[in-house]
Amino acid sequence: MADGGEPAGREKDTKQPWSFALAGLSPWSTWITGLVFGAALLGLFIVLELLSGRPQAILGGTTPIDAGCLYLLGDYRIAIVGIIALAYSLTARYKLAEWTNETTRQLGRADIMDAESLAGARWWGFVPGVLGIALCLSAAIDIAERPVEWTRDYWILPHLHNWGWCFPFGWVAGRLIYAVFTNAVTISRLCRSIEITDLQDSTPVEVSVRHGSRSALISLMFLGIMSVHFLDPGLNVPTIVVLVILFVVGAVISALPTAGIVQSYYDKRDIELEKLHREIAIEEQQLRDKDPDYEPGRIGDLVSMEQRLANWKVTVFKFSTLARLGLYVFIGFLSWLGAAAVSVVVEGFFGI
């Protein structure tokens, strides 16, 4: 789901996710491709379910339990939100890799591997996906309001879809969460290794802040979409706590790149301060010794420079940065509204 091929900077010898390969073939932008993919999945689900006759039966007055399941409308809501979440996660996963490689190039280290490339090159690369599937299945078992029955009557399309969905979504979501964490740590370490030559050049700070805010956007939108499941009456408190903590930590860890570059700037300032301290000490000694090489007034200039440098601070939260963060929070809120609207649309469609 790219704007023109795979994310720049990916190692050619690493295994490429199938969604990334699909993205490279798409003639559309990243988000449009994700939207089309989600619409296609949703359309397929709707067509297959209409062929079963269940929606028409409910519209005709048949109760959900007689149509196949007491919680059939809830199954529809979960299926639709699940398709939205899957399409979003696939898109966000690719976009995060693209943004990470862009950030490493802007920081002068295009050779750094992003999380997806790293997982593709290591034997343990499958672990985040497997853990995601396990977490997704655990949440599904928690949400399920009807016990799983190994009968033909139970395995209607909505049930088959919602249980089967746990595997592709769990895999993609697990890899996405892993990528948010790993890329944040990677960029943070890169920022700490950068040699700052000019304290007035704020470009590295702006680059790291942009990456952090983009990571936060991905986490907030994911949380917004999945919050509809969090608020489901069938979801127990332990699952809510685990999932909310997981995604809040994902948003918080997005601040790591900025923290890394800010520390690099302060390290550079401390080095400059130490140089000034030594020069001031030399000037003071020359003044006491009435050294003929002493330059009158220079010590005052040095002290002034020292005070100015000591009071210097890295400006992170500019108006533009705060505006961007505010916009991202608003987008996350809109994603929650959009997912929550699914329940209203489903119930309204069936006249409930």
Short mmCIF file of C-alpha atoms in Angstrom, two decimals:
data_model
loop_
_atom_site.label_atom_id
_atom_site.label_comp_id
_atom_site.label_asym_id
_atom_site.label_seq_id
_atom_site.Cartn_x
_atom_site.Cartn_y
_atom_site.Cartn_z
CA MET A 1 0.00 0.00 0.00
CA ALA A 2 2.51 2.47 -1.16
CA ASP A 3 2.92 5.67 -3.04
CA GLY A 4 5.22 3.91 -5.45
CA GLY A 5 6.75 0.61 -4.44
CA GLU A 6 8.21 -0.79 -1.26
CA PRO A 7 9.42 1.52 1.52
CA ALA A 8 12.82 2.94 0.67
CA GLY A 9 15.59 1.55 2.81
CA ARG A 10 14.21 -2.00 3.13
CA GLU A 11 16.83 -4.67 2.84
CA LYS A 12 16.40 -6.51 -0.46
CA ASP A 13 17.36 -9.86 1.06
CA THR A 14 14.71 -9.78 3.80
CA LYS A 15 11.40 -11.57 3.45
CA GLN A 16 8.74 -9.11 2.35
CA PRO A 17 5.22 -9.33 3.89
CA TRP A 18 2.57 -10.18 1.32
CA SER A 19 0.72 -6.94 2.11
CA PHE A 20 3.88 -4.97 1.28
CA ALA A 21 4.16 -6.78 -2.05
CA LEU A 22 0.51 -5.97 -2.74
CA ALA A 23 1.22 -2.35 -1.88
CA GLY A 24 4.00 -2.18 -4.41
CA LEU A 25 1.65 -3.29 -7.15
CA SER A 26 -1.08 -0.80 -6.25
CA PRO A 27 -1.51 2.21 -8.56
CA TRP A 28 -3.04 4.19 -5.70
CA SER A 29 -1.70 5.90 -2.60
CA THR A 30 -1.26 3.99 0.66
CA TRP A 31 -4.48 5.01 2.36
CA ILE A 32 -6.63 4.71 -0.78
CA THR A 33 -5.30 1.19 -1.30
CA GLY A 34 -6.17 0.27 2.28
CA LEU A 35 -9.64 1.75 1.85
CA VAL A 36 -10.25 -0.22 -1.36
CA PHE A 37 -8.97 -3.42 0.25
CA GLY A 38 -11.27 -2.96 3.25
CA ALA A 39 -14.24 -2.13 1.03
CA ALA A 40 -13.61 -5.28 -1.03
CA LEU A 41 -13.52 -7.48 2.09
CA LEU A 42 -16.65 -5.83 3.48
CA GLY A 43 -18.44 -6.21 0.16
CA LEU A 44 -17.53 -9.90 -0.02
CA PHE A 45 -18.83 -10.49 3.51
CA ILE A 46 -22.11 -8.67 2.80
CA VAL A 47 -22.72 -10.53 -0.47
CA LEU A 48 -22.07 -13.95 1.10
CA GLU A 49 -24.30 -13.17 4.06
CA LEU A 50 -27.08 -11.91 1.80
CA LEU A 51 -26.87 -15.20 -0.12
CA SER A 52 -27.57 -17.01 3.16
CA GLY A 53 -30.87 -15.15 3.50
CA ARG A 54 -30.39 -14.28 7.18
CA PRO A 55 -30.45 -10.48 6.81
CA GLN A 56 -33.60 -10.66 4.70
CA ALA A 57 -35.23 -12.94 7.26
CA ILE A 58 -34.54 -10.49 10.09
CA LEU A 59 -35.86 -7.61 8.01
CA GLY A 60 -38.97 -9.70 7.44
CA GLY A 61 -39.60 -10.02 11.16
CA THR A 62 -37.71 -13.19 12.06
CA THR A 63 -35.98 -12.96 15.44
CA PRO A 64 -32.16 -13.20 15.44
CA ILE A 65 -32.25 -16.47 17.37
CA ASP A 66 -34.53 -18.02 14.78
CA ALA A 67 -32.30 -16.66 12.01
CA GLY A 68 -29.26 -18.41 13.44
CA CYS A 69 -28.04 -16.75 16.66
CA LEU A 70 -29.47 -14.65 19.47
CA TYR A 71 -26.48 -12.31 19.14
CA LEU A 72 -26.49 -12.18 15.33
CA LEU A 73 -26.57 -8.37 15.16
CA GLY A 74 -23.60 -8.24 17.53
CA ASP A 75 -21.82 -10.71 15.27
CA TYR A 76 -22.45 -8.40 12.32
CA ARG A 77 -21.05 -5.43 14.22
CA ILE A 78 -17.95 -7.36 15.28
CA ALA A 79 -17.41 -8.58 11.72
CA ILE A 80 -17.67 -5.10 10.20
CA VAL A 81 -15.45 -3.45 12.81
CA GLY A 82 -13.03 -6.36 12.43
CA ILE A 83 -12.74 -5.82 8.68
CA ILE A 84 -12.11 -2.10 9.28
CA ALA A 85 -9.46 -2.92 11.88
CA LEU A 86 -7.74 -5.45 9.60
CA ALA A 87 -7.63 -3.08 6.61
CA TYR A 88 -6.35 -0.26 8.82
CA SER A 89 -3.67 -2.43 10.48
CA LEU A 90 -2.35 -3.63 7.11
CA THR A 91 -2.16 -0.04 5.87
CA ALA A 92 -0.66 1.36 9.08
CA ARG A 93 1.95 -1.40 9.22
CA TYR A 94 3.21 -0.52 5.76
CA LYS A 95 3.03 3.22 6.35
CA LEU A 96 4.97 2.95 9.61
CA ALA A 97 7.79 1.11 7.80
CA GLU A 98 7.80 3.81 5.13
CA TRP A 99 7.89 6.61 7.71
CA THR A 100 10.65 4.90 9.70
CA ASN A 101 12.89 4.53 6.65
CA GLU A 102 12.21 8.16 5.75
CA THR A 103 13.27 9.21 9.26
CA THR A 104 16.51 7.22 9.18
CA ARG A 105 17.41 8.78 5.82
CA GLN A 106 16.74 12.29 7.13
CA LEU A 107 18.94 11.55 10.14
CA GLY A 108 21.73 10.42 7.83
CA ARG A 109 21.57 6.65 8.46
CA ALA A 110 19.75 4.99 5.58
CA ASP A 111 21.50 1.70 6.48
CA ILE A 112 19.44 1.23 9.66
CA MET A 113 16.91 -1.62 9.41
CA ASP A 114 13.31 -0.89 10.32
CA ALA A 115 11.31 -3.33 12.46
CA GLU A 116 9.77 -5.18 9.50
CA SER A 117 13.13 -5.69 7.80
CA LEU A 118 14.64 -6.83 11.10
CA ALA A 119 11.87 -9.36 11.70
CA GLY A 120 12.16 -10.61 8.14
CA ALA A 121 15.88 -11.22 8.59
CA ARG A 122 15.71 -13.00 11.98
CA TRP A 123 14.45 -16.45 12.90
CA TRP A 124 12.24 -15.02 15.64
CA GLY A 125 10.38 -12.72 13.23
CA PHE A 126 7.21 -14.83 13.51
CA VAL A 127 6.94 -14.42 17.30
CA PRO A 128 5.13 -11.02 17.41
CA GLY A 129 2.53 -12.31 14.96
CA VAL A 130 1.94 -15.51 16.93
CA LEU A 131 1.62 -13.56 20.18
CA GLY A 132 -0.86 -11.26 18.45
CA ILE A 133 -2.97 -14.25 17.37
CA ALA A 134 -2.93 -15.64 20.92
CA LEU A 135 -3.99 -12.27 22.37
CA CYS A 136 -6.73 -11.87 19.75
CA LEU A 137 -8.11 -15.37 20.40
CA SER A 138 -8.06 -14.72 24.16
CA ALA A 139 -10.06 -11.52 23.68
CA ALA A 140 -12.47 -13.34 21.33
CA ILE A 141 -13.08 -16.06 23.91
CA ASP A 142 -13.67 -13.32 26.48
CA ILE A 143 -16.12 -11.47 24.22
CA ALA A 144 -18.04 -14.56 23.05
CA GLU A 145 -21.51 -14.44 24.57
CA ARG A 146 -22.46 -17.87 23.26
CA PRO A 147 -20.37 -20.98 23.95
CA VAL A 148 -18.65 -22.44 20.90
CA GLU A 149 -20.58 -25.43 19.67
CA TRP A 150 -19.08 -27.95 17.28
CA THR A 151 -22.28 -28.15 15.31
CA ARG A 152 -23.29 -27.17 11.81
CA ASP A 153 -25.92 -24.79 13.20
CA TYR A 154 -23.26 -22.83 15.10
CA TRP A 155 -20.78 -22.39 12.25
CA ILE A 156 -22.78 -19.93 10.20
CA LEU A 157 -20.82 -17.34 8.19
CA PRO A 158 -20.72 -14.60 10.90
CA HIS A 159 -19.29 -17.05 13.45
CA LEU A 160 -16.91 -18.58 10.93
CA HIS A 161 -15.74 -15.13 9.87
CA ASN A 162 -15.27 -13.73 13.37
CA TRP A 163 -13.30 -16.70 14.67
CA GLY A 164 -11.27 -17.02 11.48
CA TRP A 165 -10.58 -13.26 11.49
CA CYS A 166 -8.57 -13.67 14.71
CA PHE A 167 -5.72 -15.27 12.78
CA PRO A 168 -4.95 -12.70 10.05
CA PHE A 169 -5.81 -9.77 12.29
CA GLY A 170 -3.89 -11.15 15.27
CA TRP A 171 -0.84 -11.67 13.07
CA VAL A 172 -0.95 -8.21 11.52
CA ALA A 173 -1.84 -6.43 14.77
CA GLY A 174 0.93 -8.26 16.64
CA ARG A 175 3.48 -7.24 14.01
CA LEU A 176 2.13 -3.67 14.03
CA ILE A 177 2.46 -3.34 17.82
CA TYR A 178 5.94 -4.85 17.65
CA ALA A 179 6.89 -2.40 14.88
CA VAL A 180 5.66 0.63 16.82
CA PHE A 181 7.79 -0.38 19.82
CA THR A 182 10.87 -1.51 17.88
CA ASN A 183 10.97 1.43 15.49
CA ALA A 184 10.60 3.89 18.37
CA VAL A 185 13.56 2.30 20.18
CA THR A 186 15.59 2.13 16.93
CA ILE A 187 15.04 5.82 16.14
CA SER A 188 15.72 6.77 19.76
CA ARG A 189 19.08 4.96 19.71
CA LEU A 190 19.90 6.53 16.37
CA CYS A 191 19.10 9.97 17.76
CA ARG A 192 21.39 9.35 20.75
CA SER A 193 24.25 8.44 18.39
CA ILE A 194 23.95 11.58 16.25
CA GLU A 195 26.80 14.06 16.64
CA ILE A 196 25.26 17.48 17.19
CA THR A 197 27.49 20.20 15.71
CA ASP A 198 25.19 23.21 15.93
CA LEU A 199 22.77 23.77 18.79
CA GLN A 200 20.82 26.23 16.65
CA ASP A 201 20.07 23.62 14.00
CA SER A 202 16.76 22.08 15.10
CA THR A 203 16.30 19.83 12.06
CA PRO A 204 17.03 16.54 13.91
CA VAL A 205 14.55 17.54 16.64
CA GLU A 206 11.83 18.26 14.09
CA VAL A 207 12.49 14.95 12.34
CA SER A 208 12.29 12.94 15.57
CA VAL A 209 9.17 14.77 16.75
CA ARG A 210 7.50 14.07 13.41
CA HIS A 211 8.29 10.37 13.69
CA GLY A 212 7.02 10.22 17.27
CA SER A 213 3.78 11.99 16.44
CA ARG A 214 3.20 9.73 13.45
CA SER A 215 3.67 6.67 15.65
CA ALA A 216 1.24 8.16 18.15
CA LEU A 217 -1.28 8.70 15.35
CA ILE A 218 -1.08 5.03 14.38
CA SER A 219 -1.59 3.95 18.01
CA LEU A 220 -4.45 6.36 18.65
CA MET A 221 -6.33 5.38 15.50
CA PHE A 222 -5.89 1.69 16.31
CA LEU A 223 -7.16 2.27 19.84
CA GLY A 224 -10.07 4.30 18.48
CA ILE A 225 -11.17 1.53 16.13
CA MET A 226 -10.73 -1.27 18.64
CA SER A 227 -12.39 0.64 21.50
CA VAL A 228 -15.77 -0.52 20.19
CA HIS A 229 -14.73 -4.03 21.16
CA PHE A 230 -13.34 -2.78 24.49
CA LEU A 231 -16.76 -1.38 25.40
CA ASP A 232 -18.62 -4.53 24.42
CA PRO A 233 -20.70 -5.74 27.39
CA GLY A 234 -19.27 -9.22 27.02
CA LEU A 235 -15.68 -8.09 27.51
CA ASN A 236 -14.28 -8.70 30.98
CA VAL A 237 -12.19 -6.20 32.94
CA PRO A 238 -8.82 -8.07 32.75
CA THR A 239 -8.87 -8.05 28.94
CA ILE A 240 -9.81 -4.37 28.87
CA VAL A 241 -6.94 -3.51 31.23
CA VAL A 242 -4.37 -5.54 29.26
CA LEU A 243 -5.34 -4.11 25.88
CA VAL A 244 -5.67 -0.51 27.04
CA ILE A 245 -2.29 -0.65 28.80
CA LEU A 246 -0.76 -2.20 25.69
CA PHE A 247 -1.88 0.57 23.37
CA VAL A 248 -1.30 3.40 25.86
CA VAL A 249 2.26 2.17 26.25
CA GLY A 250 2.48 2.13 22.46
CA ALA A 251 1.50 5.79 22.34
CA VAL A 252 3.86 6.74 25.16
CA ILE A 253 6.83 4.89 23.67
CA SER A 254 6.37 7.00 20.57
CA ALA A 255 7.99 9.81 22.54
CA LEU A 256 11.28 7.88 22.75
CA PRO A 257 12.79 9.30 19.52
CA THR A 258 12.24 12.86 20.73
CA ALA A 259 13.68 12.02 24.15
CA GLY A 260 16.78 10.56 22.46
CA ILE A 261 17.52 13.58 20.28
CA VAL A 262 16.79 16.04 23.08
CA GLN A 263 19.34 14.28 25.27
CA SER A 264 21.91 14.48 22.46
CA TYR A 265 21.41 18.25 22.29
CA TYR A 266 21.83 18.65 26.03
CA ASP A 267 24.96 16.49 25.93
CA LYS A 268 26.37 18.84 23.29
CA ARG A 269 25.42 21.86 25.42
CA ASP A 270 27.16 20.34 28.46
CA ILE A 271 30.33 19.83 26.41
CA GLU A 272 30.25 23.48 25.30
CA LEU A 273 29.65 24.59 28.88
CA GLU A 274 32.63 22.57 30.07
CA LYS A 275 34.83 24.30 27.47
CA LEU A 276 33.63 27.71 28.66
CA HIS A 277 34.28 26.78 32.27
CA ARG A 278 37.87 25.91 31.43
CA GLU A 279 38.37 29.16 29.48
CA ILE A 280 36.86 31.21 32.31
CA ALA A 281 39.16 29.49 34.81
CA ILE A 282 42.16 30.36 32.63
CA GLU A 283 41.04 34.00 32.33
CA GLU A 284 40.50 34.25 36.10
CA GLN A 285 43.97 32.89 36.75
CA GLN A 286 45.52 35.36 34.27
CA LEU A 287 43.62 38.20 35.97
CA ARG A 288 44.93 37.20 39.41
CA ASP A 289 48.48 36.80 38.11
CA LYS A 290 48.29 40.08 36.17
CA ASP A 291 49.36 38.14 33.11
CA PRO A 292 50.31 40.52 30.25
CA ASP A 293 48.39 38.24 27.85
CA TYR A 294 45.14 38.89 29.70
CA GLU A 295 42.51 40.56 27.50
CA PRO A 296 40.37 43.04 29.50
CA GLY A 297 36.66 42.36 29.09
CA ARG A 298 37.04 38.88 27.64
CA ILE A 299 36.11 37.18 30.90
CA GLY A 300 32.88 39.16 30.95
CA ASP A 301 32.05 37.96 27.45
CA LEU A 302 32.77 34.38 28.45
CA VAL A 303 30.56 34.60 31.55
CA SER A 304 27.76 36.06 29.44
CA MET A 305 28.09 33.22 26.97
CA GLU A 306 28.09 30.73 29.83
CA GLN A 307 24.88 32.13 31.30
CA ARG A 308 23.15 32.18 27.94
CA LEU A 309 24.19 28.59 27.22
CA ALA A 310 23.18 27.43 30.70
CA ASN A 311 19.68 28.87 30.17
CA TRP A 312 19.38 27.43 26.65
CA LYS A 313 16.66 24.82 26.18
CA VAL A 314 15.58 22.54 23.36
CA THR A 315 12.29 23.76 21.93
CA VAL A 316 10.14 20.71 21.26
CA PHE A 317 6.57 21.82 21.68
CA LYS A 318 6.23 24.52 19.08
CA PHE A 319 2.78 25.66 18.00
CA SER A 320 3.03 23.60 14.82
CA THR A 321 3.92 20.50 16.86
CA LEU A 322 1.05 21.00 19.28
CA ALA A 323 -1.32 21.62 16.39
CA ARG A 324 -0.21 18.39 14.72
CA LEU A 325 -0.64 16.40 17.94
CA GLY A 326 -4.07 17.94 18.45
CA LEU A 327 -5.04 16.98 14.91
CA TYR A 328 -3.83 13.42 15.46
CA VAL A 329 -5.84 13.10 18.68
CA PHE A 330 -8.88 14.39 16.80
CA ILE A 331 -8.32 11.83 14.04
CA GLY A 332 -8.11 9.11 16.69
CA PHE A 333 -11.40 10.35 18.13
CA LEU A 334 -12.96 10.28 14.66
CA SER A 335 -11.81 6.68 14.19
CA TRP A 336 -13.62 5.82 17.43
CA LEU A 337 -16.76 7.61 16.25
CA GLY A 338 -16.58 5.81 12.92
CA ALA A 339 -16.24 2.39 14.53
CA ALA A 340 -18.94 3.17 17.10
CA ALA A 341 -21.26 4.28 14.29
CA VAL A 342 -21.21 0.70 12.98
CA SER A 343 -23.49 -0.37 15.84
CA VAL A 344 -25.90 2.47 15.07
CA VAL A 345 -25.94 1.65 11.35
CA VAL A 346 -26.49 -2.08 11.90
CA GLU A 347 -29.27 -1.56 14.42
CA GLY A 348 -30.84 1.19 12.33
CA PHE A 349 -30.75 -0.95 9.20
CA PHE A 350 -32.63 -3.75 10.93
CA GLY A 351 -35.04 -1.31 12.56
CA ILE A 352 -33.99 -1.94 16.15
#
